[in-house]
Coordinates of C-alpha atoms and ligand atoms in Angstrom, one line a residue:
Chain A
X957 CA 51.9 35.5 -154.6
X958 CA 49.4 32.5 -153.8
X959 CA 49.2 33.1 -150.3
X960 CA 47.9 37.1 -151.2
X961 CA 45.5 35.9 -153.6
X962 CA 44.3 33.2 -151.4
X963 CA 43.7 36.0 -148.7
X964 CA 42.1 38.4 -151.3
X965 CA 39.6 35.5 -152.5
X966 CA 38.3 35.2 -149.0
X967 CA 38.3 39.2 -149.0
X968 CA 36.7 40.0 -151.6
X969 CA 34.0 36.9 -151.2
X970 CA 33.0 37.8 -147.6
X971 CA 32.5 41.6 -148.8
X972 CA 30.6 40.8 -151.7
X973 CA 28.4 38.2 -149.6
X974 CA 28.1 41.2 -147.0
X975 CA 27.3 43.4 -149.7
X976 CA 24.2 40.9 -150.9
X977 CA 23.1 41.0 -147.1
X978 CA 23.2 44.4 -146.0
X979 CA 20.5 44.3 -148.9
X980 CA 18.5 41.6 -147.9
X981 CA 18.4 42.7 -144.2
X982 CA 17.2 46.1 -145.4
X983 CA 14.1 45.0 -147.4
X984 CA 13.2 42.4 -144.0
X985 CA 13.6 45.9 -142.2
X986 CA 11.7 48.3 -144.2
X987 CA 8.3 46.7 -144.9
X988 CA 7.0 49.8 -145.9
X989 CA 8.7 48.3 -149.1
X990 CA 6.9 45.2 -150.1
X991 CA 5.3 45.4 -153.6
X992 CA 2.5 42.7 -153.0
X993 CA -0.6 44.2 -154.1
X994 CA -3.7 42.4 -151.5
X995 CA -5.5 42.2 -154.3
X996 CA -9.0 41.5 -154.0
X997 CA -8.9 43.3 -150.6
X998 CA -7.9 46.4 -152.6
X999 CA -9.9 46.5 -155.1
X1000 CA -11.7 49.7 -154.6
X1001 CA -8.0 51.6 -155.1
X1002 CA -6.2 49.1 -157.0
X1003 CA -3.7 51.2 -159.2
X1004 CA -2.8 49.3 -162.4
X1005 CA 0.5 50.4 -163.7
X1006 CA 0.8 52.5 -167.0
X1007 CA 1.2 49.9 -169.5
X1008 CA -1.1 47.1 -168.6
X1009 CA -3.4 46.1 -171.3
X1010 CA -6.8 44.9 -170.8
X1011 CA -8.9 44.6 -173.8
X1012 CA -9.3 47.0 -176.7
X1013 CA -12.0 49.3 -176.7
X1014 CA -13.4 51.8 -179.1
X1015 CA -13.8 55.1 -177.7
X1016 CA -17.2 57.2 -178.5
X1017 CA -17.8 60.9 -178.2
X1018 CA -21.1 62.2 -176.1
X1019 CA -22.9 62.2 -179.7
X1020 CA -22.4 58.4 -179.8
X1021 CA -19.6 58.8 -182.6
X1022 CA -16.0 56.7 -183.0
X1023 CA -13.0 57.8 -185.1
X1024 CA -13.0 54.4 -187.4
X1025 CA -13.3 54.8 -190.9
X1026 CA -13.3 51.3 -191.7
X1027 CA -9.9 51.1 -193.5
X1028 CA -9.3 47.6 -191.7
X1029 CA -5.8 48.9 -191.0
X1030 CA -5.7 46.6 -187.9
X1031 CA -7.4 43.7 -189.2
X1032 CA -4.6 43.1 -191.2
X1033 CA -2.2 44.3 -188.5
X1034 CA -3.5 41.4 -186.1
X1035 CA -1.5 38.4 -186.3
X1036 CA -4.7 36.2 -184.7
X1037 CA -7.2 37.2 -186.7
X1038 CA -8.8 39.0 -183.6
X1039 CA -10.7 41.3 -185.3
X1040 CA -13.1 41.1 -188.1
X1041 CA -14.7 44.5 -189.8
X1042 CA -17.6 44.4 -191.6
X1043 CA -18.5 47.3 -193.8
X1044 CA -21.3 48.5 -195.6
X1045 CA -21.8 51.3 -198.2
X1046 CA -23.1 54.6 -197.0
X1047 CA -24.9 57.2 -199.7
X1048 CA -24.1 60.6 -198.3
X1049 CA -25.8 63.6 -198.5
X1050 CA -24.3 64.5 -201.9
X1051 CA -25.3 61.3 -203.6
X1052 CA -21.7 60.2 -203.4
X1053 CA -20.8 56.4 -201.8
X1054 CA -18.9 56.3 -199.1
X1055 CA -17.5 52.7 -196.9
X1056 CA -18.8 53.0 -193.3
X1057 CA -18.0 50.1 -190.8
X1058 CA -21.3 48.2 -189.8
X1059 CA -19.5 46.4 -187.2
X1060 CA -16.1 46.1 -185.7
X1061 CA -16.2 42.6 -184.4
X1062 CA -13.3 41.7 -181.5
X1063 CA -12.5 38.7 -180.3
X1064 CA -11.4 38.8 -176.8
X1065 CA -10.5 35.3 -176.3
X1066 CA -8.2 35.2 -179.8
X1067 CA -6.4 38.8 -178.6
X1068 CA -3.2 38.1 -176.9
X1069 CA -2.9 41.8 -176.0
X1070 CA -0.2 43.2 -178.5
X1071 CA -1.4 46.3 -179.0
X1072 CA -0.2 46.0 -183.0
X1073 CA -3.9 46.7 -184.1
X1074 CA -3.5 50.2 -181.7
X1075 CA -0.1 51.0 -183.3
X1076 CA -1.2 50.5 -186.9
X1077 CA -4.6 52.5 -186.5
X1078 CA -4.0 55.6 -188.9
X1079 CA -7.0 57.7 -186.7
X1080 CA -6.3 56.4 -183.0
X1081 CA -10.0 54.9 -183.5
X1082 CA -9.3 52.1 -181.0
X1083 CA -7.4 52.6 -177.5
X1084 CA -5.9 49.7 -174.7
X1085 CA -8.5 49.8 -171.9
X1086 CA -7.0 48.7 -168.0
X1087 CA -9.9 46.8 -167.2
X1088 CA -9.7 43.3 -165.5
X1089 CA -11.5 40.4 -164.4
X1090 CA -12.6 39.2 -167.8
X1091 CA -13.0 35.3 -166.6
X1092 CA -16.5 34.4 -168.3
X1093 CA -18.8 31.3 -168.3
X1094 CA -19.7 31.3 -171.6
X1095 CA -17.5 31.9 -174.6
X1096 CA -19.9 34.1 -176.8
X1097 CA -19.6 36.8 -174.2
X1098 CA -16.0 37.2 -175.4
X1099 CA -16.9 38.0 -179.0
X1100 CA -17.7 41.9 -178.6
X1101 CA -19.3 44.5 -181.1
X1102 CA -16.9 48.0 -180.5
X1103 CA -18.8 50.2 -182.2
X1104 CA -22.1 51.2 -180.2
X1105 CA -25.3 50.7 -182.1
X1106 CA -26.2 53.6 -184.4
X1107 CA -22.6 55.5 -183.9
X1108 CA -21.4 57.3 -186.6
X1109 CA -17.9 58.4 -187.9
X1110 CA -16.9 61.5 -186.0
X1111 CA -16.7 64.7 -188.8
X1112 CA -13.7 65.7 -190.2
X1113 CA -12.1 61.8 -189.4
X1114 CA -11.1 60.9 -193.0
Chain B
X413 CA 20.0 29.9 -110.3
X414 CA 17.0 31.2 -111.1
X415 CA 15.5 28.6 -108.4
X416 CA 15.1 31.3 -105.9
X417 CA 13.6 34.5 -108.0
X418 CA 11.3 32.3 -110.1
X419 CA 9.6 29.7 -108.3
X420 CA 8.4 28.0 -111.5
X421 CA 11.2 27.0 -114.0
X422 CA 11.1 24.1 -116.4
X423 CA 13.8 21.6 -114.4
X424 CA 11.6 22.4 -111.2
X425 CA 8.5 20.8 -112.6
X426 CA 10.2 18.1 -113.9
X427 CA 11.1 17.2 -110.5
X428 CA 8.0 17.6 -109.3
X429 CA 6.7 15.4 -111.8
X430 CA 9.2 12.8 -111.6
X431 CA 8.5 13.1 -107.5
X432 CA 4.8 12.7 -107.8
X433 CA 5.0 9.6 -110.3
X434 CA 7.2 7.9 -108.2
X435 CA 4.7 8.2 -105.5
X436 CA 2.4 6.4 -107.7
X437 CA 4.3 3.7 -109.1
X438 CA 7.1 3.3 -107.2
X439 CA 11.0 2.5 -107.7
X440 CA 10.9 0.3 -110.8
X441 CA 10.2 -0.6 -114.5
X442 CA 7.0 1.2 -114.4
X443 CA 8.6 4.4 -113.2
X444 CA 10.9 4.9 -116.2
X445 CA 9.0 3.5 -118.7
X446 CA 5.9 6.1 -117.8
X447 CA 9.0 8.6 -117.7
X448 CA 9.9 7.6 -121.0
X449 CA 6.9 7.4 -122.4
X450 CA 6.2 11.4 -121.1
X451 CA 9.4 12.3 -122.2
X452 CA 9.4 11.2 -126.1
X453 CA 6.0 12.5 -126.3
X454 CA 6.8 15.5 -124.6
X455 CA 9.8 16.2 -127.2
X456 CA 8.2 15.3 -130.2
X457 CA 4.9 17.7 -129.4
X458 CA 7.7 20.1 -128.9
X459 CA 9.6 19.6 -132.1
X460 CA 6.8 19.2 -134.1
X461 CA 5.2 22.1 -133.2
X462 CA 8.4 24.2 -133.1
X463 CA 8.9 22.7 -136.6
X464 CA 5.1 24.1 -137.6
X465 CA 6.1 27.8 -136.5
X466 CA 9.6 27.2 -138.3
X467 CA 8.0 26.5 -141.7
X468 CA 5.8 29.8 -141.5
X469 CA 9.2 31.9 -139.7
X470 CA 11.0 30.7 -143.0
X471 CA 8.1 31.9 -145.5
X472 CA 7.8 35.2 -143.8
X473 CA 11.6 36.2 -143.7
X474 CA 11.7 34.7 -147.1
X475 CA 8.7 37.1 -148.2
X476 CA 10.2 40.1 -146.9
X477 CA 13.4 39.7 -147.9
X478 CA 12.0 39.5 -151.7
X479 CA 9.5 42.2 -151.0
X480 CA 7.2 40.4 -150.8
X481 CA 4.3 39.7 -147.9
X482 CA 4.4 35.8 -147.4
X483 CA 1.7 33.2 -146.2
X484 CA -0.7 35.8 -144.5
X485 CA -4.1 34.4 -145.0
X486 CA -4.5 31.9 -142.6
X487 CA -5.0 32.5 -139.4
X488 CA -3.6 35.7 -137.5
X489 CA -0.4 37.0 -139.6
X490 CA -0.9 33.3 -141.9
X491 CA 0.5 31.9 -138.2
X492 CA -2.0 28.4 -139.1
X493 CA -1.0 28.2 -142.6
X494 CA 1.1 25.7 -142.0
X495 CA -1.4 23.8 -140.3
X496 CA -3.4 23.9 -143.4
X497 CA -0.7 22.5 -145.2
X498 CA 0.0 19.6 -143.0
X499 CA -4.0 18.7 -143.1
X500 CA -3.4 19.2 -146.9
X501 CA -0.2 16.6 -147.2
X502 CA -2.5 14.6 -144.8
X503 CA -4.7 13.8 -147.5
X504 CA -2.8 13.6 -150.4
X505 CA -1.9 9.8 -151.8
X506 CA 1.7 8.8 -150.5
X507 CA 2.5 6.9 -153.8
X508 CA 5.0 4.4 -153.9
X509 CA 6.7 4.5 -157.7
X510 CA 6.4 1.1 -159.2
X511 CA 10.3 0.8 -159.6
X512 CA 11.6 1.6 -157.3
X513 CA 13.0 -0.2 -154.2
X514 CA 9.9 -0.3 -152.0
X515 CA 11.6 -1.3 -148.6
X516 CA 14.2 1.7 -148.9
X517 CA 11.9 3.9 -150.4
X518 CA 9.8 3.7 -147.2
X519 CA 12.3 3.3 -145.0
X520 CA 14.8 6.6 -145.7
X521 CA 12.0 9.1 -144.8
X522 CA 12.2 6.8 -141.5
X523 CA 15.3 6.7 -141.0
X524 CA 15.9 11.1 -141.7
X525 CA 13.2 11.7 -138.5
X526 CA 14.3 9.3 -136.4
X527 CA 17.8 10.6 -136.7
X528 CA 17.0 13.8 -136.0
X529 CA 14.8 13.2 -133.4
X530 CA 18.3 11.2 -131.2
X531 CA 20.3 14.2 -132.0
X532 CA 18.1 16.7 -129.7
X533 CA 18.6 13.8 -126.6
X534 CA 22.2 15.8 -125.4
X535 CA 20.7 19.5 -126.1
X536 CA 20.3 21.5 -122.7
X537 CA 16.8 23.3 -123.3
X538 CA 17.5 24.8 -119.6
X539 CA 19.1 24.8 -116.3
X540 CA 19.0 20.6 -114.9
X541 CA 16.4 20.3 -118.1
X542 CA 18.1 17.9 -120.3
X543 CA 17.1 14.6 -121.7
X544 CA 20.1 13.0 -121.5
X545 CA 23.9 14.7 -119.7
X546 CA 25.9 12.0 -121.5
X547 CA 29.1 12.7 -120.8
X548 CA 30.2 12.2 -124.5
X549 CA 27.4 14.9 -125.9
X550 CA 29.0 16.7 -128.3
X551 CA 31.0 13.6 -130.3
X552 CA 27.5 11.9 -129.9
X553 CA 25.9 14.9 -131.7
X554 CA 28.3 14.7 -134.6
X555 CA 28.3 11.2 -134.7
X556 CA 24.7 10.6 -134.7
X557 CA 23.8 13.2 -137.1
X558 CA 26.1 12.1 -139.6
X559 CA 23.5 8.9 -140.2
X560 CA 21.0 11.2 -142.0
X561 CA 23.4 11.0 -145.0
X562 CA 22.8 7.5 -145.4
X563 CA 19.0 8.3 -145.0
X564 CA 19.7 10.5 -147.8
X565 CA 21.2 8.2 -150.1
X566 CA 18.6 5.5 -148.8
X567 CA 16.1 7.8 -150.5
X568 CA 18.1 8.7 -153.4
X569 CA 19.1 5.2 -154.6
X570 CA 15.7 3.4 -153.9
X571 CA 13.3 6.0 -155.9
X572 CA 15.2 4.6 -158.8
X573 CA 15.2 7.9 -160.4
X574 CA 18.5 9.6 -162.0
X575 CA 17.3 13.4 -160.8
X576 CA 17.6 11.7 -157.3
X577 CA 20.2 9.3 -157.5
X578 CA 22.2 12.9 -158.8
X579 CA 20.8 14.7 -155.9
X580 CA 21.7 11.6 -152.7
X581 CA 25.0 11.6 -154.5
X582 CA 26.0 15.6 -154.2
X583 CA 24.2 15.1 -150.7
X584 CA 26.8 12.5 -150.3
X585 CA 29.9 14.3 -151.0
X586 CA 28.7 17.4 -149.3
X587 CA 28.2 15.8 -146.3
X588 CA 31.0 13.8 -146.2
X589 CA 33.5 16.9 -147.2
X590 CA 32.0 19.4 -144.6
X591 CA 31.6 17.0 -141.7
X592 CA 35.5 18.0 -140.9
X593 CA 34.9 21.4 -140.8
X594 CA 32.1 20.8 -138.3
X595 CA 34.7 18.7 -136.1
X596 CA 37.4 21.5 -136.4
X597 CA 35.1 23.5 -134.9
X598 CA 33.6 21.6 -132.3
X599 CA 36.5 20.4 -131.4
X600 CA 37.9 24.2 -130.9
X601 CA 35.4 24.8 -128.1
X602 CA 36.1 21.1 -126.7
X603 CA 39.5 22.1 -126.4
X604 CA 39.1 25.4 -124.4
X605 CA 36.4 23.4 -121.4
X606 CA 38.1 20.0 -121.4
X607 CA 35.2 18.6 -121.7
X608 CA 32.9 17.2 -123.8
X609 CA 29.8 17.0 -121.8
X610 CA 26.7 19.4 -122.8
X611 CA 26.5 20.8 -118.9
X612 CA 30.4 21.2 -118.4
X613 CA 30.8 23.5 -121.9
X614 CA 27.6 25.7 -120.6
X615 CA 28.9 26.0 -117.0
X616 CA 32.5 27.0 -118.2
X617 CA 30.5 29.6 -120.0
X618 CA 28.8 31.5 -116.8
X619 CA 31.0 34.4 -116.9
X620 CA 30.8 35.0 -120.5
X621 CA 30.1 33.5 -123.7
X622 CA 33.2 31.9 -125.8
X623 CA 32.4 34.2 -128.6
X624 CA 33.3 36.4 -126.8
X625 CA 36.0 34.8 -124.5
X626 CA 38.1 33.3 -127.0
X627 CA 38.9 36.0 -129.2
X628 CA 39.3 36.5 -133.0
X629 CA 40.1 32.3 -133.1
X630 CA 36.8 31.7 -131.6
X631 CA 34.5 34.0 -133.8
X632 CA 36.5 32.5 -137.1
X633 CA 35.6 29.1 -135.4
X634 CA 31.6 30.3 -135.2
X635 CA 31.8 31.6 -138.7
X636 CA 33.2 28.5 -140.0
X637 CA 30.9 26.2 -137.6
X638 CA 27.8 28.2 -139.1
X639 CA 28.7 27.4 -143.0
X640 CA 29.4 23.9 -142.7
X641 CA 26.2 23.3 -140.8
X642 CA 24.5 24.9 -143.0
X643 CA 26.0 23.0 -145.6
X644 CA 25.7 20.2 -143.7
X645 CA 21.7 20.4 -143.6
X646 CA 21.1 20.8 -147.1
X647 CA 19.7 24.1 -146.9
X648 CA 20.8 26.7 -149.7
X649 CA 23.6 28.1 -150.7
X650 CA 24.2 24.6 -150.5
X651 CA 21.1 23.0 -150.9
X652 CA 22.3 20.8 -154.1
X653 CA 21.0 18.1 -152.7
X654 CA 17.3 19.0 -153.4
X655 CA 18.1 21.8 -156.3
X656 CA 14.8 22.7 -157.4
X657 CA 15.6 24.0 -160.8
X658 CA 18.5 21.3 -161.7
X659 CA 17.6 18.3 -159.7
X660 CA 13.8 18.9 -159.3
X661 CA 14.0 18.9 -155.7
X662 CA 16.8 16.1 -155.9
X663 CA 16.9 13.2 -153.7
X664 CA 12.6 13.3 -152.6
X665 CA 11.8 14.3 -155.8
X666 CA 9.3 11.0 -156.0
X667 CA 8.2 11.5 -152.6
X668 CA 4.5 12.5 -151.7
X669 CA 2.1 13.3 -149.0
X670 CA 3.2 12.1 -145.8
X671 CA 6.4 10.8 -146.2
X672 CA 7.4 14.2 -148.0
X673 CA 6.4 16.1 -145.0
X674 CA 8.8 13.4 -143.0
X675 CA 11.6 14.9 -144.8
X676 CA 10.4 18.2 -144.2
X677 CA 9.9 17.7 -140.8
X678 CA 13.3 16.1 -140.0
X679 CA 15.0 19.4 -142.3
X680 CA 13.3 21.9 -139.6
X681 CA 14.4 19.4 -136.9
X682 CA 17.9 19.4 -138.1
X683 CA 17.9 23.7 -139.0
X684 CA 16.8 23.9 -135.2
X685 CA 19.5 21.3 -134.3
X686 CA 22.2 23.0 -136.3
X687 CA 21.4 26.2 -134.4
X688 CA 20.7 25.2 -130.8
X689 CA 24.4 23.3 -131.0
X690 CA 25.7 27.1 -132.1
X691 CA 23.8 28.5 -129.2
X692 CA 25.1 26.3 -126.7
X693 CA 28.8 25.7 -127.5
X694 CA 29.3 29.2 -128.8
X695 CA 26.6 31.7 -127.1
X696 CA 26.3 30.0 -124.0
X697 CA 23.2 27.6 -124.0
X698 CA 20.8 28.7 -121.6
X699 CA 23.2 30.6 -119.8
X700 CA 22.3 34.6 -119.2
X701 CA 24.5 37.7 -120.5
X702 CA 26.7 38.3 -117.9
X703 CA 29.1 41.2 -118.4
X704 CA 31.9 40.6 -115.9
X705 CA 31.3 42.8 -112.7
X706 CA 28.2 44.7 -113.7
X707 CA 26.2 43.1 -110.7
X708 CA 23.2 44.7 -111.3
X709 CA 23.2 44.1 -115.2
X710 CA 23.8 40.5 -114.5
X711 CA 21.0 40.0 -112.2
X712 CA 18.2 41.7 -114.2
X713 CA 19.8 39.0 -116.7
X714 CA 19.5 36.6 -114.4
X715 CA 15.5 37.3 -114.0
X716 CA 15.1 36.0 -117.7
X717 CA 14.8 32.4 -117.6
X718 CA 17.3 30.0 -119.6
X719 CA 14.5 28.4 -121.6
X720 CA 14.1 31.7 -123.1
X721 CA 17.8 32.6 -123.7
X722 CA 18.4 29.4 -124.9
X723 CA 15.4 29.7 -127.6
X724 CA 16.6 33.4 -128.1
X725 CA 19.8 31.9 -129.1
X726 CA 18.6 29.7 -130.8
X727 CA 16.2 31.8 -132.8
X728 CA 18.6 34.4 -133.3
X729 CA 21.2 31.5 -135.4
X730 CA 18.1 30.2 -137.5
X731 CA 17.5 34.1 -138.6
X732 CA 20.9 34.0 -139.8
X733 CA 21.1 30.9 -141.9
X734 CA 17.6 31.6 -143.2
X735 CA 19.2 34.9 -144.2
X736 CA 22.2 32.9 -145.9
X737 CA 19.1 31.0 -147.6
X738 CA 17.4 34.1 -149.1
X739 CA 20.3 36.0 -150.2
X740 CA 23.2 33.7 -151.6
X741 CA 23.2 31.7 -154.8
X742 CA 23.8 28.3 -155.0
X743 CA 27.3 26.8 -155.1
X744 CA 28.3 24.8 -157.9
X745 CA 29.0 21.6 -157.1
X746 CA 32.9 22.4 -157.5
X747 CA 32.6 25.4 -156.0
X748 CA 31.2 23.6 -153.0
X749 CA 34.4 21.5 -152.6
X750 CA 36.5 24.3 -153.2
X751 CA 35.2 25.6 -150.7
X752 CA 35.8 23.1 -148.1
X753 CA 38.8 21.4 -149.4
X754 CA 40.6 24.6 -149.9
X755 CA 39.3 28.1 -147.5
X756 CA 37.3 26.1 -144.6
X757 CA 39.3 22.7 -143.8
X758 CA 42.8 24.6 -143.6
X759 CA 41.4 28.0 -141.9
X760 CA 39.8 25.8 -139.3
X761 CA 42.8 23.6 -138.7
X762 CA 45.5 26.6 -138.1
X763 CA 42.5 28.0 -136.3
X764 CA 42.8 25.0 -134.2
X765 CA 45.7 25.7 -133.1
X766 CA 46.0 29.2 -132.2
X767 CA 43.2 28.1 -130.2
X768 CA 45.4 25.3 -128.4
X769 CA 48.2 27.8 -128.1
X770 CA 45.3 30.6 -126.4
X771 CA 44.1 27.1 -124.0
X772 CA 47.7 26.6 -123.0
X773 CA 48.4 30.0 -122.0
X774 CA 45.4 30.5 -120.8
X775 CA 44.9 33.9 -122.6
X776 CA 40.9 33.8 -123.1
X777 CA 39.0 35.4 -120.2
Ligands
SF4_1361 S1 -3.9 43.5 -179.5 FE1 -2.9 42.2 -181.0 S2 -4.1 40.3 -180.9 FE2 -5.3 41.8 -179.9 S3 -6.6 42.6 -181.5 FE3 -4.9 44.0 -181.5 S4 -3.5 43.1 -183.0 FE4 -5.0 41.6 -182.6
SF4_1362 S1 -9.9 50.8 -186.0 FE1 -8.5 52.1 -187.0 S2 -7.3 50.7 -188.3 FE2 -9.1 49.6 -187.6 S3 -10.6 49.9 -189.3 FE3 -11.0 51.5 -187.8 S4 -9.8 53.2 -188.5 FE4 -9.0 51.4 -189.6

């Protein structure tokens, strides 16, 4: 009984070392397969994959308008206190008061890229952006205004 | 044998070197020490540099073996990174640790090169081009190369740190445990020539290659002579001597600068040891591919000079332990002895002698 399980030991450890190998020696012969991405060389057609996150961004309409109503939804949401909203009172047309945001302030240095602001937005107002290459000299040129100057709430976004 | 259809090979300029010095100097003391002199330098330009185009080979198979693209910056296909890196460890301070043993400490890094440097005296690069025909080459290999371990442990005790100490001590064992193996399977290929002389196993080889002489007994003989030396120089699946993620790369952990790239230095040196000894006990040396009667086969062999079979060879049986390196996991340290105590040590022995029984009889071809 020892002898066949001595032989099956050597067996089944020479297959299974075979096994890891044959895989090896496949990816040194096909190296049509290497993932490395020669980044900067490529930079022109650099494909980022579907979920990297870059920075958040606030998406405007060709009228200059965003979706935010100024419900500070993801404020809360944010566990770094990345974003601050500051809103202002806006008398509509009607004479009735309504809260506008004056400026959605982000913080790109704070934001570690969680995407919980995104997920808790009720009206998709703010989106993930892939861009890259964010390195700055100076710190201020992290803190970013979202909302373009003079944008307005898109109609109908409640 | 290749004197005639290449007018240039390596043991006919070494003659005509030796010829024309002698001219110049005479019989004498001056002769051989000049001849010394060429020759030392001569090997370690040649092992250095091979040991520079090692170090970018591994990185590259590593790299594509993990999908990846490797050093490929530097120079044509990253071929000078590893120039850049030398320049780089150049610089760098070689810092002694306060603690530690100060003699040892720089003594052991020493000690690894200069070992490995005396082992590749017996090796036949090519035909009549050998350092030294000793008559005794292959027990002198093993002997001599077993002194790196005490290197080793040199390095290990003096850095007076417990990462190496741990590291100089698995080296220990390891080293110690698989030497036998080696032996075994040395000895196998000692027994089939009678003879323990470099030139006498490659000219018993000129009709075929033991691998392929001997039979099953031989190729179990190779396998088993291919783990234990890679075992043997540290390099992974049983590299728990250095053990990066455990040990911190183990027994040089406190080395820097220069005296790091000694070690690494005298690592390649012993890899391209390890495998030149496969490549001339097992595969013939510099010896061609002959295929029994095929004449004309065996002289277009014959065209290729041994230098480059022997490097082929060569080449070919670092591919394959670099392979081991990038695929396996390590061995636990019990796992290692296991390993030889119980599978290697006893195959190789009954091994041994089905290969007496196959010299006796005089079954191989
Ligand atoms: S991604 Fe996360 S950290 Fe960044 S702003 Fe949104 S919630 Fe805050
Ligand atoms: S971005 Fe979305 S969650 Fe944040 S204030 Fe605007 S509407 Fe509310």
């Amino acid at each position: 009984m020892f002898i066949k399980e001595y032989f099956s030991t050597i067996y089944r450890s020479i297959k299974s070392l075979l096994t890891g190998m044959k895989l090896t020696g496949y990816y040194f012969t096909h190296l049509n397969k290497i993932k490395t991405e020669e980044y900067p060389d490529n930079r022109a057609t650099l494909k980022m994959a579907d979920r990297f996150r870059g920075e958040v961004v606030m998406p405007h309409n060709e009228n200059n308008e965003h979706r935010c109503t100024g419900c500070q939804a993801c404020e809360i949401a944010c566990p770094n206190g990345t974003i601050k909203i500051i809103t202002k009172q806006e008398i509509l047309a009607d004479g009735k008061k309504k809260k506008r945001i004056d400026s959605f302030i982000y913080h790109h240095d704070l934001c570690t890229l969680c995407n919980l602001c995104i997920v808790a937005c009720p009206s998709d107002a703010i989106v993930m952006a892939q861009t890259f290459e964010h390195a700055v000299y100076d710190k201020k040129l992290l803190k970013k205004i979202l909302n373009n100057p003079d944008s307005k709430i898109m109609e109908g976004v409640e | 044998m290749n004197h005639t259809i290449l007018a240039i090979s390596l043991s006919s300029i070494a003659n005509s070197m030796h010829q024309s010095l002698q001219a110049l100097l005479g019989d004498g003391f001056a002769l051989t020490a000049t001849e010394m002199l060429i020759q030392g330098l001569s090997l370690i330009v040649f092992l250095v540099i091979l040991c520079f185009y090692l170090g970018w080979m591994e990185r590259r198979v590593a790299a594509f073996m993990q999908i990846r693209l490797g050093p490929n910056r530097v120079g044509p296909q990253g071929t000078l990174q590893i120039i850049a890196d030398t320049i780089k460890l150049l610089l760098k301070e070689g810092l002694t640790p306060n603690s530690s043993d100060k003699f040892l400490f720089n003594l052991a890094p020493m000690i690894m090169v200069i070992t490995s440097f005396l082992v590749v005296a017996p090796l036949a690069f090519s035909k009549d081009f050998q350092l030294w025909d000793i008559n005794i080459g292959i027990l002198y290999v093993s002997a001599v190369s077993s002194i790196s371990v005490i290197g080793i442990l040199m390095a290990g005790w003096s850095s007076n740190n417990k990462y190496s100490l741990l590291g100089a001590m698995r080296s220990g064992a390891q080293l110690v445990s698989y030497e036998l193996s080696i032996g075994l399977s040395l000895i196998s290929i000692v027994i089939l020539t009678g003879s323990l002389q470099m030139s006498d196993i490659i000219n018993s080889q000129s009709n075929g290659w033991w691998l392929f002489k001997g039979h099953i007994p031989v190729i179990i003989s190779f396998v088993i002579f291919i783990i234990a030396s890679t075992a043997e120089i540290n390099r992974a699946p049983f590299d728990l001597a250095e053990a990066e993620q455990e040990l911190t790369a183990g027994f040089h952990t406190e080395y820097s600068g220069m005296k790091f790239a000694m070690f690494l230095l005298s690592e390649y040196i012993n890899l391209f040891i390890a495998s030149a000894i496969a490549a001339t006990i097992f595969l013939g040396g510099w010896m061609p591919l002959h295929l029994g009667n095929f004449e004309a086969f065996n002289h277009v062999m014959d065209f290729i000079p041994g230098f480059v079979w022997f490097m082929g060879k060569t080449m070919f049986i670092i591919f394959i332990i670099m392979w081991f390196r990038w695929t396996f996991p390590r061995l636990r340290v019990d796992q290692l002895l296991n390993l030889e105590w119980k599978y290697l040590l006893p195959i190789s022995m009954i091994n041994t002698i089905f290969i007496t029984i196959i010299a006796i009889y005089g079954w191989h071809f």
